[in-house]
Amino acid sequence: MLIYVDDLLITGKNSGMIEELKTIMHGNFKIKDLGQLKYFLCIEVVRNTEGIILSQRKYALELILDSGLGNACSVSTPLEQNQKLTSSEYDMHIEHRSDELLEDTGMYQRLIGRLLYLTHTRPNIMYDVQLLSQFMQTPKKVHYEAAMRVVRYIRKSLGEGILFSNKSRPNLVAFCDSDWAACPMSRRSVTGYCVKLGDSLICWKSKKQNTISRSSAEAEYRCMASTVEELVWLRGLTKELGIEHHEPTTLYCDNQAALHIAANPVYHERTKHIEIDCHFVRDQIQKGVVCTKHVSTKEQQADIFTKGLGTNQHERLKIKLGMKDESHSPT
């Protein structure tokens, strides 16, 4: 049972137990049974022959109209490829110039807040919103224009959401990737990963790393450690829900150097400063919790969480993540 203030969701395999729980709840509280789940906290639930699609169509439409982009042209990607955004402080101290600041800071902050909530069903804008949220204090006009581009991208397919397939096996699989020294201001790398239960996307993340990595292998390995940490937690959670994991969870990485560090028990000079991450990942591999495999960069699904991509690759990875548009989905 999921409770948010006075809204409740009840799910389970035994319909009799669900009815019994509702009877007990009704005997102690005044409740209203709204029947099968269709709408919850601005998230729409649509069932079709493939499974269940979670989307935020109504929420996205309200966001577009409030932004004044109801009649604007759509764009094919949420962020221009290779676009670098910097803070006003960086411009003044490093480049000795400053782009024009946005007069209404609150307007930008509200827009980013609304976009953050939209990432619950739109993982394909996760990286872009994560990047834009770094400039909440003193946003520039270029930041606001980039945020409005994300809104125009959302306009392209209002009913887009995540498909929870009814045909996939309940086994966990993960993809992790990093963009080395991606931040032009701090030279920190970006961690991106996603976890699937069968073919259904259940977890994703895009975040700037806490420390500076001195090589791409180190950045990838830190990303791998973060993903393994999430997998350990998810394996425990799914076990509580009755899903047993008899095989190690496969973790796909496209960096051969990071995979060699994970497989090689000998520490080299260049890996001493990431020794804790090395021990943690290897420990989970030896326990049989995870196993690492190489995947080509083109097939790396987590790539969408680390950088702005071109139109073709962005659309390709979005489909691989299991995203569907419920507006065009047969019921």
Short mmCIF file of C-alpha atoms in Angstrom, two decimals:
data_model
loop_
_atom_site.label_atom_id
_atom_site.label_comp_id
_atom_site.label_asym_id
_atom_site.label_seq_id
_atom_site.Cartn_x
_atom_site.Cartn_y
_atom_site.Cartn_z
CA MET A 1 0.00 0.00 0.00
CA LEU A 2 1.37 3.40 -1.03
CA ILE A 3 0.18 6.42 0.94
CA TYR A 4 0.62 10.07 -0.03
CA VAL A 5 -1.24 12.40 2.40
CA ASP A 6 -4.85 11.23 1.89
CA ASP A 7 -4.38 9.36 -1.39
CA LEU A 8 -3.77 5.60 -1.29
CA LEU A 9 -2.76 2.95 -3.82
CA ILE A 10 -3.22 -0.74 -3.08
CA THR A 11 -1.74 -3.50 -5.21
CA GLY A 12 -1.05 -7.21 -4.88
CA LYS A 13 -1.49 -10.63 -6.44
CA ASN A 14 -4.40 -11.69 -4.21
CA SER A 15 -7.59 -9.76 -5.00
CA GLY A 16 -9.32 -11.26 -1.95
CA MET A 17 -6.70 -9.83 0.39
CA ILE A 18 -7.00 -6.44 -1.31
CA GLU A 19 -10.77 -6.41 -0.73
CA GLU A 20 -10.25 -7.49 2.89
CA LEU A 21 -7.77 -4.66 3.44
CA LYS A 22 -10.20 -2.11 1.96
CA THR A 23 -12.94 -3.40 4.28
CA ILE A 24 -10.65 -3.00 7.31
CA MET A 25 -9.65 0.50 6.18
CA HIS A 26 -13.26 1.51 5.63
CA GLY A 27 -14.15 0.25 9.10
CA ASN A 28 -11.63 2.61 10.70
CA PHE A 29 -11.60 5.57 8.31
CA LYS A 30 -13.97 7.23 5.91
CA ILE A 31 -12.59 6.24 2.50
CA LYS A 32 -13.81 6.43 -1.09
CA ASP A 33 -12.98 3.59 -3.48
CA LEU A 34 -12.19 5.08 -6.90
CA GLY A 35 -11.77 1.66 -8.52
CA GLN A 36 -9.02 0.74 -10.96
CA LEU A 37 -6.05 3.11 -11.00
CA LYS A 38 -6.19 5.70 -13.79
CA TYR A 39 -4.72 8.92 -12.35
CA PHE A 40 -2.48 9.52 -9.33
CA LEU A 41 -0.41 12.60 -8.44
CA CYS A 42 -0.56 13.93 -12.04
CA ILE A 43 0.57 10.53 -13.37
CA GLU A 44 -1.80 8.86 -15.83
CA VAL A 45 -2.03 5.07 -16.02
CA VAL A 46 -3.06 3.50 -19.32
CA ARG A 47 -3.42 -0.25 -19.89
CA ASN A 48 -3.04 -1.87 -23.30
CA THR A 49 -2.14 -5.21 -24.82
CA GLU A 50 1.59 -4.63 -24.16
CA GLY A 51 1.31 -3.73 -20.48
CA ILE A 52 0.95 -0.49 -18.52
CA ILE A 53 2.06 2.97 -19.64
CA LEU A 54 2.75 5.72 -17.10
CA SER A 55 2.65 9.23 -18.53
CA GLN A 56 1.98 12.84 -17.50
CA ARG A 57 0.08 14.09 -20.53
CA LYS A 58 -2.25 16.49 -18.69
CA TYR A 59 0.62 17.84 -16.56
CA ALA A 60 2.79 18.35 -19.67
CA LEU A 61 -0.02 20.14 -21.50
CA GLU A 62 -0.56 22.53 -18.58
CA LEU A 63 3.19 23.22 -18.47
CA ILE A 64 3.28 24.04 -22.19
CA LEU A 65 0.26 26.36 -21.99
CA ASP A 66 1.57 28.14 -18.87
CA SER A 67 4.90 28.67 -20.66
CA GLY A 68 3.12 30.31 -23.59
CA LEU A 69 4.33 27.70 -26.08
CA GLY A 70 0.96 26.31 -27.12
CA ASN A 71 1.52 27.32 -30.75
CA ALA A 72 5.31 27.05 -30.80
CA CYS A 73 7.23 24.73 -33.10
CA SER A 74 8.44 21.46 -31.62
CA VAL A 75 12.08 20.35 -31.59
CA SER A 76 13.53 16.87 -32.04
CA THR A 77 15.94 16.90 -29.06
CA PRO A 78 15.69 18.54 -25.62
CA LEU A 79 19.22 20.02 -25.84
CA GLU A 80 21.40 21.13 -28.72
CA GLN A 81 24.20 18.63 -29.32
CA ASN A 82 27.55 19.69 -27.82
CA GLN A 83 26.01 22.78 -26.18
CA LYS A 84 27.95 23.90 -23.10
CA LEU A 85 26.22 26.01 -20.44
CA THR A 86 28.18 27.95 -17.83
CA SER A 87 27.35 30.01 -14.75
CA SER A 88 27.64 33.79 -14.58
CA GLU A 89 30.43 33.47 -11.98
CA TYR A 90 32.46 31.32 -14.36
CA ASP A 91 31.98 33.86 -17.17
CA MET A 92 33.24 36.75 -15.06
CA HIS A 93 36.26 35.09 -13.45
CA ILE A 94 37.41 32.78 -16.22
CA GLU A 95 36.32 34.31 -19.50
CA HIS A 96 36.16 37.94 -18.31
CA ARG A 97 32.68 38.40 -19.69
CA SER A 98 29.15 37.88 -18.48
CA ASP A 99 26.04 36.96 -20.45
CA GLU A 100 22.89 38.83 -19.61
CA LEU A 101 21.28 37.63 -16.38
CA LEU A 102 17.61 36.72 -16.21
CA GLU A 103 15.61 39.39 -14.39
CA ASP A 104 12.94 37.07 -12.96
CA THR A 105 14.89 34.31 -11.17
CA GLY A 106 11.71 32.84 -9.69
CA MET A 107 10.26 32.23 -13.15
CA TYR A 108 13.25 30.06 -14.06
CA GLN A 109 13.20 28.22 -10.75
CA ARG A 110 9.49 27.40 -11.07
CA LEU A 111 9.98 26.11 -14.60
CA ILE A 112 12.88 23.84 -13.60
CA GLY A 113 10.88 22.57 -10.62
CA ARG A 114 8.01 21.58 -12.89
CA LEU A 115 10.39 19.92 -15.35
CA LEU A 116 11.98 17.94 -12.50
CA TYR A 117 8.61 16.44 -11.62
CA LEU A 118 8.08 15.54 -15.28
CA THR A 119 11.22 13.35 -15.23
CA HIS A 120 9.22 10.77 -13.23
CA THR A 121 7.84 9.48 -16.55
CA ARG A 122 10.21 11.19 -18.98
CA PRO A 123 13.72 9.82 -18.42
CA ASN A 124 14.72 11.15 -21.84
CA ILE A 125 14.91 14.72 -20.43
CA MET A 126 16.71 13.70 -17.22
CA TYR A 127 20.19 14.85 -18.28
CA ASP A 128 18.97 18.19 -19.62
CA VAL A 129 16.95 19.05 -16.50
CA GLN A 130 19.86 17.96 -14.27
CA LEU A 131 22.15 20.30 -16.20
CA LEU A 132 19.76 23.26 -16.09
CA SER A 133 19.07 22.81 -12.36
CA GLN A 134 22.70 23.75 -11.65
CA PHE A 135 21.97 27.40 -12.49
CA MET A 136 19.04 28.04 -10.13
CA GLN A 137 20.83 30.79 -8.15
CA THR A 138 21.71 33.22 -10.94
CA PRO A 139 20.21 31.98 -14.20
CA LYS A 140 21.09 33.68 -17.47
CA LYS A 141 18.84 34.23 -20.45
CA VAL A 142 20.61 31.44 -22.30
CA HIS A 143 19.65 29.05 -19.49
CA TYR A 144 16.00 30.07 -19.73
CA GLU A 145 16.06 29.63 -23.51
CA ALA A 146 17.53 26.13 -23.06
CA ALA A 147 14.77 25.28 -20.54
CA MET A 148 12.12 26.51 -22.97
CA ARG A 149 13.66 24.25 -25.62
CA VAL A 150 13.01 21.29 -23.30
CA VAL A 151 9.35 22.39 -23.09
CA ARG A 152 9.16 22.60 -26.89
CA TYR A 153 10.62 19.08 -27.05
CA ILE A 154 7.92 17.82 -24.66
CA ARG A 155 5.30 19.37 -26.96
CA LYS A 156 6.42 17.00 -29.71
CA SER A 157 4.75 14.00 -27.98
CA LEU A 158 2.52 14.91 -25.06
CA GLY A 159 1.48 11.37 -24.17
CA GLU A 160 4.98 9.92 -24.04
CA GLY A 161 5.73 7.77 -21.00
CA ILE A 162 7.26 4.57 -19.67
CA LEU A 163 5.96 1.15 -20.69
CA PHE A 164 5.91 -1.59 -18.07
CA SER A 165 5.80 -4.65 -20.28
CA ASN A 166 3.67 -7.67 -19.35
CA LYS A 167 5.88 -10.09 -21.30
CA SER A 168 9.37 -9.56 -19.89
CA ARG A 169 11.13 -11.75 -17.33
CA PRO A 170 11.57 -10.27 -13.82
CA ASN A 171 15.37 -10.12 -13.89
CA LEU A 172 17.41 -6.96 -13.23
CA VAL A 173 19.81 -5.56 -15.82
CA ALA A 174 21.73 -2.27 -15.67
CA PHE A 175 23.63 0.11 -17.95
CA CYS A 176 26.14 2.68 -16.71
CA ASP A 177 28.07 5.40 -18.51
CA SER A 178 29.94 8.61 -17.77
CA ASP A 179 31.02 11.70 -19.68
CA TRP A 180 34.55 12.47 -18.53
CA ALA A 181 35.27 16.07 -17.41
CA ALA A 182 31.95 17.14 -18.95
CA CYS A 183 31.43 20.21 -16.75
CA PRO A 184 33.41 23.13 -18.23
CA MET A 185 33.33 24.98 -14.88
CA SER A 186 34.57 22.28 -12.47
CA ARG A 187 35.76 19.55 -14.88
CA ARG A 188 33.74 16.99 -12.96
CA SER A 189 32.35 14.05 -14.88
CA VAL A 190 28.70 13.13 -15.27
CA THR A 191 27.38 9.79 -14.02
CA GLY A 192 24.46 8.23 -15.84
CA TYR A 193 22.83 4.86 -15.27
CA CYS A 194 19.55 3.04 -15.72
CA VAL A 195 18.18 -0.21 -14.35
CA LYS A 196 15.55 -2.40 -15.97
CA LEU A 197 13.37 -5.16 -14.59
CA GLY A 198 13.18 -7.33 -17.68
CA ASP A 199 12.38 -4.85 -20.46
CA SER A 200 10.78 -2.30 -18.11
CA LEU A 201 12.73 0.74 -16.96
CA ILE A 202 12.40 1.13 -13.18
CA CYS A 203 15.33 3.34 -12.15
CA TRP A 204 17.55 5.99 -13.76
CA LYS A 205 19.92 8.74 -12.72
CA SER A 206 21.97 11.59 -14.14
CA LYS A 207 24.29 13.40 -11.73
CA LYS A 208 27.57 15.27 -11.69
CA GLN A 209 30.21 13.30 -9.76
CA ASN A 210 31.34 14.59 -6.37
CA THR A 211 35.05 14.56 -7.16
CA ILE A 212 37.22 15.20 -10.20
CA SER A 213 38.32 12.07 -12.04
CA ARG A 214 41.81 12.14 -13.53
CA SER A 215 41.04 9.73 -16.35
CA SER A 216 38.05 8.45 -18.29
CA ALA A 217 38.59 5.00 -16.74
CA GLU A 218 38.34 6.49 -13.25
CA ALA A 219 35.16 8.38 -14.16
CA GLU A 220 33.63 5.20 -15.56
CA TYR A 221 34.63 3.21 -12.51
CA ARG A 222 33.08 5.73 -10.11
CA CYS A 223 29.92 5.51 -12.22
CA MET A 224 30.08 1.71 -12.02
CA ALA A 225 30.37 1.84 -8.22
CA SER A 226 27.28 4.10 -7.96
CA THR A 227 25.31 1.73 -10.18
CA VAL A 228 26.34 -1.35 -8.19
CA GLU A 229 25.28 0.40 -5.00
CA GLU A 230 21.83 0.99 -6.50
CA LEU A 231 21.64 -2.62 -7.70
CA VAL A 232 22.37 -3.98 -4.22
CA TRP A 233 19.46 -1.94 -2.87
CA LEU A 234 17.11 -2.90 -5.72
CA ARG A 235 17.87 -6.60 -5.35
CA GLY A 236 16.93 -6.37 -1.69
CA LEU A 237 13.74 -4.44 -2.47
CA THR A 238 12.58 -6.81 -5.21
CA LYS A 239 13.33 -9.78 -2.95
CA GLU A 240 10.93 -8.32 -0.36
CA LEU A 241 8.34 -8.11 -3.13
CA GLY A 242 8.76 -11.82 -3.88
CA ILE A 243 11.19 -11.71 -6.81
CA GLU A 244 14.12 -14.03 -6.21
CA HIS A 245 17.43 -13.39 -8.00
CA HIS A 246 19.30 -16.65 -8.51
CA GLU A 247 21.74 -15.21 -11.07
CA PRO A 248 24.06 -12.19 -10.84
CA THR A 249 22.65 -8.93 -12.19
CA THR A 250 24.30 -7.99 -15.49
CA LEU A 251 25.91 -4.55 -15.58
CA TYR A 252 26.79 -3.24 -19.03
CA CYS A 253 29.67 -0.76 -19.43
CA ASP A 254 31.31 0.53 -22.62
CA ASN A 255 34.73 1.29 -21.12
CA GLN A 256 37.20 -1.59 -21.44
CA ALA A 257 39.68 -0.08 -18.97
CA ALA A 258 37.05 0.11 -16.21
CA LEU A 259 36.00 -3.48 -16.90
CA HIS A 260 39.63 -4.64 -16.65
CA ILE A 261 40.06 -2.86 -13.32
CA ALA A 262 36.94 -4.63 -12.02
CA ALA A 263 38.22 -8.02 -13.20
CA ASN A 264 41.89 -7.64 -12.23
CA PRO A 265 42.65 -8.17 -8.51
CA VAL A 266 46.01 -6.37 -8.84
CA TYR A 267 46.02 -2.65 -8.02
CA HIS A 268 47.97 -0.37 -10.29
CA GLU A 269 49.48 3.02 -9.49
CA ARG A 270 46.70 4.88 -11.28
CA THR A 271 43.93 3.17 -9.30
CA LYS A 272 45.15 3.77 -5.75
CA HIS A 273 42.96 6.86 -5.29
CA ILE A 274 39.79 4.91 -6.19
CA GLU A 275 40.69 1.90 -4.05
CA ILE A 276 37.43 1.99 -2.02
CA ASP A 277 35.28 1.91 -5.17
CA CYS A 278 37.47 -0.91 -6.53
CA HIS A 279 37.04 -2.97 -3.36
CA PHE A 280 33.27 -2.39 -3.29
CA VAL A 281 32.61 -3.35 -6.91
CA ARG A 282 34.90 -6.39 -6.78
CA ASP A 283 33.34 -7.53 -3.53
CA GLN A 284 29.87 -7.54 -5.13
CA ILE A 285 31.23 -9.38 -8.18
CA GLN A 286 32.82 -12.05 -5.98
CA LYS A 287 29.57 -12.43 -4.01
CA GLY A 288 27.71 -13.11 -7.25
CA VAL A 289 25.54 -9.99 -6.93
CA VAL A 290 26.64 -8.49 -10.24
CA CYS A 291 28.58 -9.49 -13.34
CA THR A 292 30.04 -6.97 -15.76
CA LYS A 293 29.82 -7.12 -19.54
CA HIS A 294 31.01 -4.88 -22.34
CA VAL A 295 28.55 -3.08 -24.59
CA SER A 296 29.39 -0.92 -27.60
CA THR A 297 29.02 2.84 -27.21
CA LYS A 298 26.29 2.86 -29.84
CA GLU A 299 24.23 0.37 -27.81
CA GLN A 300 24.92 2.03 -24.44
CA GLN A 301 21.44 2.99 -23.21
CA ALA A 302 22.79 5.11 -20.34
CA ASP A 303 24.44 7.45 -22.89
CA ILE A 304 21.21 9.48 -22.96
CA PHE A 305 21.78 10.38 -19.28
CA THR A 306 25.30 11.82 -19.76
CA LYS A 307 25.16 14.23 -22.71
CA GLY A 308 23.06 15.91 -25.35
CA LEU A 309 22.73 13.60 -28.37
CA GLY A 310 21.89 13.99 -32.02
CA THR A 311 18.34 13.37 -33.21
CA ASN A 312 18.84 9.83 -34.53
CA GLN A 313 20.75 8.49 -31.51
CA HIS A 314 18.41 10.23 -29.06
CA GLU A 315 15.34 8.65 -30.66
CA ARG A 316 17.06 5.28 -30.91
CA LEU A 317 18.00 5.15 -27.22
CA LYS A 318 14.60 6.45 -26.17
CA ILE A 319 12.97 3.47 -27.85
CA LYS A 320 15.49 1.10 -26.26
CA LEU A 321 14.58 2.48 -22.83
CA GLY A 322 11.00 1.33 -23.47
CA MET A 323 9.27 4.68 -23.89
CA LYS A 324 5.90 4.79 -25.64
CA ASP A 325 3.36 7.44 -26.54
CA GLU A 326 0.07 6.45 -24.92
CA SER A 327 -1.84 8.80 -27.28
CA HIS A 328 -1.16 6.39 -30.15
CA SER A 329 -1.20 3.13 -28.19
CA PRO A 330 -4.02 0.60 -28.83
CA THR A 331 -6.00 -0.31 -25.70
#
